[in-house]
Amino acid sequence: MDFDKYQGIGNDFIIVDAQSDHDVSPEQAAQLCDRRFGIGADGVILVLPPREANHAARMRVLNADGSIPEMCGNGIRCMALHVARTRPAVGAQHQVVYETDAGPRTCAVGLTPDALGADVTVGMGPVRILGDLRLGLTGEPSEWAEVDLLGVDVGNPHAVSLRRPSAAIIDRIGPRLATHEAFPEGANIGFADVKDRSFIDLVVWERGVGLTLACGTGACAAVGAACARGLASWGEPVTVKLPGGQLTIWVTAEGGPARMRGPARHVFSGRVDVGG
Ligand SMILES: N[C@H](CCC[C@H](N)C(=O)O)C(=O)O
C-alpha cells in the first residue's frame, strides 16, 4: 500500500488515498502506527471520495490504538496539504471543503515555495463548552487527588485543566483522566498554562494516542476554555504553544465557530506491506 507521511507541528500521520473506510482496519492502523514494528505515527488518515459532489474529499481518522475519532485538527491540515500537492486542481483552491465525521470543515492551503510545506487555515466548526467537572483520582498526591476540568466539544471530546502539573504527573494522570468513567467515549485531556490573554502553553494527553507533540482540536478546546473563564477574549487570536510548535486559534463565541492556522509538512512517501 502506498502512503505519504506528514506532520503538523510534530503530530504525525500516515496518509493514504483510499476508496473505502475499510481499506485500513483498526488493527492495521495500530500496526502501521507502531514506532518499532511499523512506520510510526500518531494516526492514519484515509482520504476518501466525498459523499457530496462539491466537496474535495472525506477524511477518516484512525488513532494509533485503532480507535476512530470524529475529527483531527493537525491531521486535516496535513490532509489538505496532501490533496493540494497531489491533486492541485482540487486542493489548491482558496476554500476547500472536506467531510469529516464531525461535519464539513473548510481549508485554505498557502503552499510554501518548496511545496513540501504549507501554512493551512481551517474552519474548525463549533467549540462547545460543556461545563465543569471535578474528578477524583485515588492514590495521587493531595494536590492532584481532585482535578478540575472544563469539558469542551470540538467535534471530538476534550477536557481542559487550567492548572499545569509536572510532566511526571501528566504521564500518570493523563491516561487515568482520558479513560475516566465521566467520559463514556473517552476524552482528550489538555493541560493549559494561560500565560496571558493571547498566549497559552499547552500539553495534551490524547485519547487513543497518549502524549503528543501537538493537538489541533486540543488547542481549540484550550482557547475555548480560557475564553469561558474570562482569561482570553472570544474572537481574538490566541497563540497556542505546544511541544511541537505553535498554532493560532480564534474561537468566535461559546458554541461559535473556531479557526485554526498552522503549518503542515510532507516528510516522505513510501510503500508498505499491510499483509492479511
Ligand atoms: N486523539 C483525538 C484525535 C486526534 C486529535 C488531534 N491529533 C488533533 O490534532 O486534533 C481523539 O481521539 O479525539
Coordinates of C-alpha atoms and ligand atoms in Angstrom, one line a residue:
M1 CA 0.0 0.0 0.0
D2 CA 1.3 3.5 -1.0
F3 CA 1.3 6.1 1.7
D4 CA 2.6 9.6 2.4
K5 CA 3.9 10.6 5.9
Y6 CA 3.1 14.2 7.0
Q7 CA 3.4 16.1 10.3
G8 CA 1.7 19.1 11.7
I9 CA 4.0 20.6 14.4
G10 CA 5.1 17.1 15.3
N11 CA 1.7 15.4 15.3
D12 CA 2.4 12.9 12.6
F13 CA 0.2 10.9 10.3
I14 CA 0.3 8.2 7.7
I15 CA -2.0 9.5 4.9
V16 CA -3.5 7.0 2.4
D17 CA -5.6 7.7 -0.7
A18 CA -8.4 5.2 -0.2
Q19 CA -11.7 4.2 -1.7
S20 CA -13.3 2.6 1.3
D21 CA -13.3 3.2 5.1
H22 CA -12.2 -0.5 5.3
D23 CA -9.1 -0.1 3.3
V24 CA -7.1 0.1 6.6
S25 CA -8.6 -1.7 9.5
P26 CA -8.2 -0.5 13.1
E27 CA -5.8 -3.4 13.7
Q28 CA -3.8 -2.5 10.6
A29 CA -3.7 1.2 11.7
A30 CA -2.3 0.2 15.1
Q31 CA 0.4 -1.9 13.4
L32 CA 1.3 0.9 11.0
C33 CA 1.5 3.5 13.8
D34 CA 3.8 1.4 15.9
R35 CA 7.2 3.2 16.0
R36 CA 9.2 0.0 16.1
F37 CA 7.2 -2.6 14.2
G38 CA 5.5 -0.3 11.8
I39 CA 6.0 3.1 10.0
G40 CA 5.4 5.1 13.2
A41 CA 2.7 7.8 13.6
D42 CA 0.1 9.3 15.9
G43 CA -2.6 8.2 13.4
V44 CA -3.7 7.1 10.0
I45 CA -5.8 9.3 7.8
L46 CA -7.8 7.9 4.9
V47 CA -8.5 10.3 2.1
L48 CA -11.8 9.1 0.7
P49 CA -14.1 10.1 -2.1
P50 CA -16.6 12.8 -0.8
R51 CA -20.3 11.9 -0.3
E52 CA -21.2 15.3 -1.7
A53 CA -20.0 16.2 -5.2
N54 CA -18.9 19.7 -4.3
H55 CA -16.6 18.6 -1.5
A56 CA -13.0 17.8 -2.1
A57 CA -12.7 14.5 -0.1
R58 CA -13.8 12.8 3.0
M59 CA -11.4 12.3 5.9
R60 CA -11.4 9.2 8.1
V61 CA -9.0 9.3 11.0
L62 CA -7.7 6.3 13.0
N63 CA -5.8 6.9 16.2
A64 CA -2.6 5.0 17.0
D65 CA -4.7 2.5 19.0
G66 CA -7.0 1.9 16.1
S67 CA -9.9 3.9 17.6
I68 CA -11.8 6.2 15.3
P69 CA -12.2 9.9 16.4
E70 CA -14.6 12.4 14.9
M71 CA -12.0 14.9 13.9
C72 CA -8.3 15.8 14.0
G73 CA -7.0 19.4 13.6
N74 CA -3.4 18.8 12.8
G75 CA -4.4 15.8 10.6
I76 CA -6.8 17.8 8.4
R77 CA -4.1 20.4 7.8
C78 CA -1.8 17.5 6.7
M79 CA -4.6 16.1 4.5
A80 CA -5.3 19.5 2.9
L81 CA -1.6 19.8 2.1
H82 CA -1.6 16.3 0.6
V83 CA -4.6 17.0 -1.7
A84 CA -3.1 20.4 -2.7
R85 CA 0.2 18.6 -3.6
T86 CA -1.2 15.6 -5.3
R87 CA -4.4 17.0 -6.8
P88 CA -3.8 20.8 -7.1
A89 CA -6.9 21.3 -9.2
V90 CA -8.9 20.1 -6.3
G91 CA -6.9 21.0 -3.2
A92 CA -5.0 24.2 -4.1
Q93 CA -8.0 26.4 -4.4
H94 CA -8.7 29.0 -1.7
Q95 CA -11.5 27.4 0.2
V96 CA -11.7 23.6 0.0
V97 CA -14.4 21.7 1.9
Y98 CA -13.6 18.3 3.4
E99 CA -16.0 16.0 5.0
T100 CA -15.2 14.7 8.5
D101 CA -17.0 12.5 11.0
A102 CA -17.7 15.8 12.9
G103 CA -19.1 17.5 9.8
P104 CA -17.7 19.6 6.9
R105 CA -14.5 21.6 7.5
T106 CA -13.2 24.3 5.1
C107 CA -9.4 24.6 4.5
A108 CA -7.2 27.1 2.7
V109 CA -3.7 25.9 1.8
G110 CA -0.9 28.5 1.3
L111 CA 1.8 26.4 -0.4
T112 CA 5.3 27.4 0.6
P113 CA 7.8 27.6 -2.3
D114 CA 9.2 24.2 -1.8
A115 CA 5.7 22.7 -2.0
L116 CA 6.6 20.3 0.8
G117 CA 5.1 22.5 3.4
A118 CA 2.2 24.9 3.8
D119 CA 0.5 27.2 6.1
V120 CA -3.0 25.9 6.4
T121 CA -6.1 27.7 7.8
V122 CA -9.0 25.5 8.8
G123 CA -12.6 26.4 9.8
M124 CA -12.8 24.1 12.8
G125 CA -16.5 24.2 13.4
P126 CA -18.2 25.0 16.7
V127 CA -16.4 24.9 20.1
R128 CA -19.0 24.0 22.7
I129 CA -18.3 24.5 26.4
L130 CA -19.9 21.5 28.2
G131 CA -19.3 22.6 31.8
D132 CA -17.2 21.9 34.9
L133 CA -16.0 18.6 36.1
R134 CA -14.2 17.7 39.4
L135 CA -12.7 14.3 39.0
G136 CA -11.2 12.3 42.0
L137 CA -8.0 10.4 41.4
T138 CA -7.3 7.9 44.3
G139 CA -3.7 7.4 45.1
E140 CA -2.5 10.7 43.7
P141 CA -0.6 13.3 45.8
S142 CA -3.1 15.6 47.6
E143 CA -2.7 18.5 45.1
W144 CA -3.9 16.2 42.3
A145 CA -6.3 14.0 44.2
E146 CA -9.0 16.1 42.7
V147 CA -8.7 17.6 39.2
D148 CA -10.9 20.5 38.0
L149 CA -11.6 20.2 34.3
L150 CA -13.8 22.1 31.7
G151 CA -15.5 19.8 29.2
V152 CA -15.2 21.1 25.7
D153 CA -16.7 19.6 22.5
V154 CA -14.7 20.4 19.3
G155 CA -16.4 17.7 17.3
N156 CA -14.3 15.3 19.4
P157 CA -14.4 15.3 23.2
H158 CA -11.9 17.3 25.3
A159 CA -11.5 18.2 28.9
V160 CA -9.2 21.1 29.8
S161 CA -7.3 21.7 33.1
L162 CA -6.2 25.3 33.5
R163 CA -3.6 24.1 36.0
R164 CA -0.4 22.6 34.6
P165 CA 1.2 19.7 36.5
S166 CA 4.7 18.4 36.1
A167 CA 5.5 16.1 33.2
A168 CA 5.7 13.1 35.6
I169 CA 2.2 13.9 37.0
I170 CA 0.8 14.3 33.4
D171 CA 2.2 10.9 32.5
R172 CA 0.3 9.4 35.4
I173 CA -3.0 11.3 35.5
G174 CA -3.3 11.8 31.7
P175 CA -4.3 8.2 30.9
R176 CA -6.4 8.0 34.0
L177 CA -8.4 11.1 33.1
A178 CA -8.6 10.2 29.3
T179 CA -10.3 6.9 30.2
H180 CA -12.3 8.2 33.3
E181 CA -15.9 6.9 33.6
A182 CA -17.0 10.5 33.4
F183 CA -16.2 10.3 29.7
P184 CA -18.2 7.4 28.1
E185 CA -16.4 8.0 24.8
G186 CA -13.1 8.8 26.4
A187 CA -11.6 12.3 26.2
N188 CA -8.5 14.2 25.1
I189 CA -7.1 15.9 28.2
G190 CA -5.5 19.3 27.8
F191 CA -3.2 20.8 30.5
A192 CA -3.1 24.6 29.8
D193 CA -0.9 27.3 31.3
V194 CA -2.6 30.5 30.3
K195 CA 0.3 33.0 30.2
D196 CA -1.8 35.9 29.1
R197 CA -4.9 36.8 27.1
S198 CA -3.1 36.0 23.8
F199 CA -0.7 33.1 24.7
I200 CA -1.4 29.6 26.1
D201 CA 1.2 26.9 26.7
L202 CA -0.5 23.5 26.2
V203 CA 0.2 19.8 26.5
V204 CA -2.4 17.3 25.5
W205 CA -2.8 13.6 26.5
E206 CA -4.7 12.4 23.5
R207 CA -7.5 9.8 23.6
G208 CA -6.3 6.8 21.7
V209 CA -2.7 8.0 21.3
G210 CA -1.2 9.3 24.5
L211 CA 1.1 12.4 24.9
T212 CA 1.5 14.0 21.5
L213 CA 3.7 16.9 20.4
A214 CA 0.6 18.8 19.4
C215 CA -3.2 18.6 19.2
G216 CA -5.1 20.9 17.0
T217 CA -8.6 20.3 18.4
G218 CA -7.0 20.4 21.8
A219 CA -5.7 23.9 21.0
C220 CA -9.2 25.0 20.1
A221 CA -10.5 23.4 23.3
A222 CA -7.9 25.2 25.4
V223 CA -8.7 28.6 23.9
G224 CA -12.5 28.0 24.3
A225 CA -11.9 27.1 28.0
A226 CA -9.7 30.2 28.6
C227 CA -12.4 32.4 26.9
A228 CA -15.1 30.8 29.0
R229 CA -13.1 31.5 32.2
G230 CA -12.5 35.1 31.1
L231 CA -8.8 34.5 30.6
A232 CA -8.9 35.2 26.9
S233 CA -11.3 37.1 24.6
W234 CA -13.8 35.5 22.3
G235 CA -12.9 36.2 18.7
E236 CA -9.4 37.4 19.4
P237 CA -6.4 35.4 18.1
V238 CA -4.6 33.3 20.7
T239 CA -1.1 31.7 20.1
V240 CA -1.1 28.2 21.5
K241 CA 2.4 26.9 22.1
L242 CA 2.6 23.1 22.1
P243 CA 5.8 21.0 22.5
G244 CA 6.0 20.5 18.7
G245 CA 5.2 24.1 17.6
Q246 CA 2.7 26.9 17.6
L247 CA -0.9 27.4 16.3
T248 CA -3.0 30.5 16.0
I249 CA -6.6 29.9 17.2
W250 CA -9.7 32.1 17.1
V251 CA -12.9 31.0 18.9
T252 CA -15.6 33.5 18.0
A253 CA -18.0 32.7 20.8
E254 CA -19.2 30.0 23.1
G255 CA -20.6 27.4 20.7
G256 CA -19.4 29.6 17.8
P257 CA -17.1 28.6 15.0
A258 CA -13.3 28.4 15.6
R259 CA -10.5 28.9 13.2
M260 CA -7.0 27.4 13.3
R261 CA -3.9 28.4 11.4
G262 CA -0.7 26.4 11.4
P263 CA 1.9 24.5 9.4
A264 CA 1.8 21.1 7.7
R265 CA 4.7 19.4 6.2
H266 CA 5.3 16.4 3.9
V267 CA 8.0 14.1 5.3
F268 CA 8.3 11.2 2.9
S269 CA 6.4 8.9 0.5
G270 CA 6.6 5.1 0.8
R271 CA 5.0 1.7 0.2
V272 CA 4.2 -0.7 3.0
D273 CA 3.0 -4.3 3.1
V274 CA -0.2 -4.3 5.2
G275 CA -0.3 -8.1 5.0
G276 CA -3.5 -10.0 5.6
Ligands
LIG1 N1 -6.9 11.7 19.6 C1 -8.0 12.5 19.1 C2 -8.0 12.6 17.6 C3 -6.8 13.3 17.1 C4 -6.8 14.8 17.5 C5 -5.5 15.5 17.4 N2 -4.4 14.8 16.9 C6 -5.7 16.9 16.7 O1 -4.8 17.4 16.1 O2 -6.9 17.4 16.8 C7 -9.3 11.9 19.6 O3 -9.4 10.7 19.8 O4 -10.3 12.7 19.6

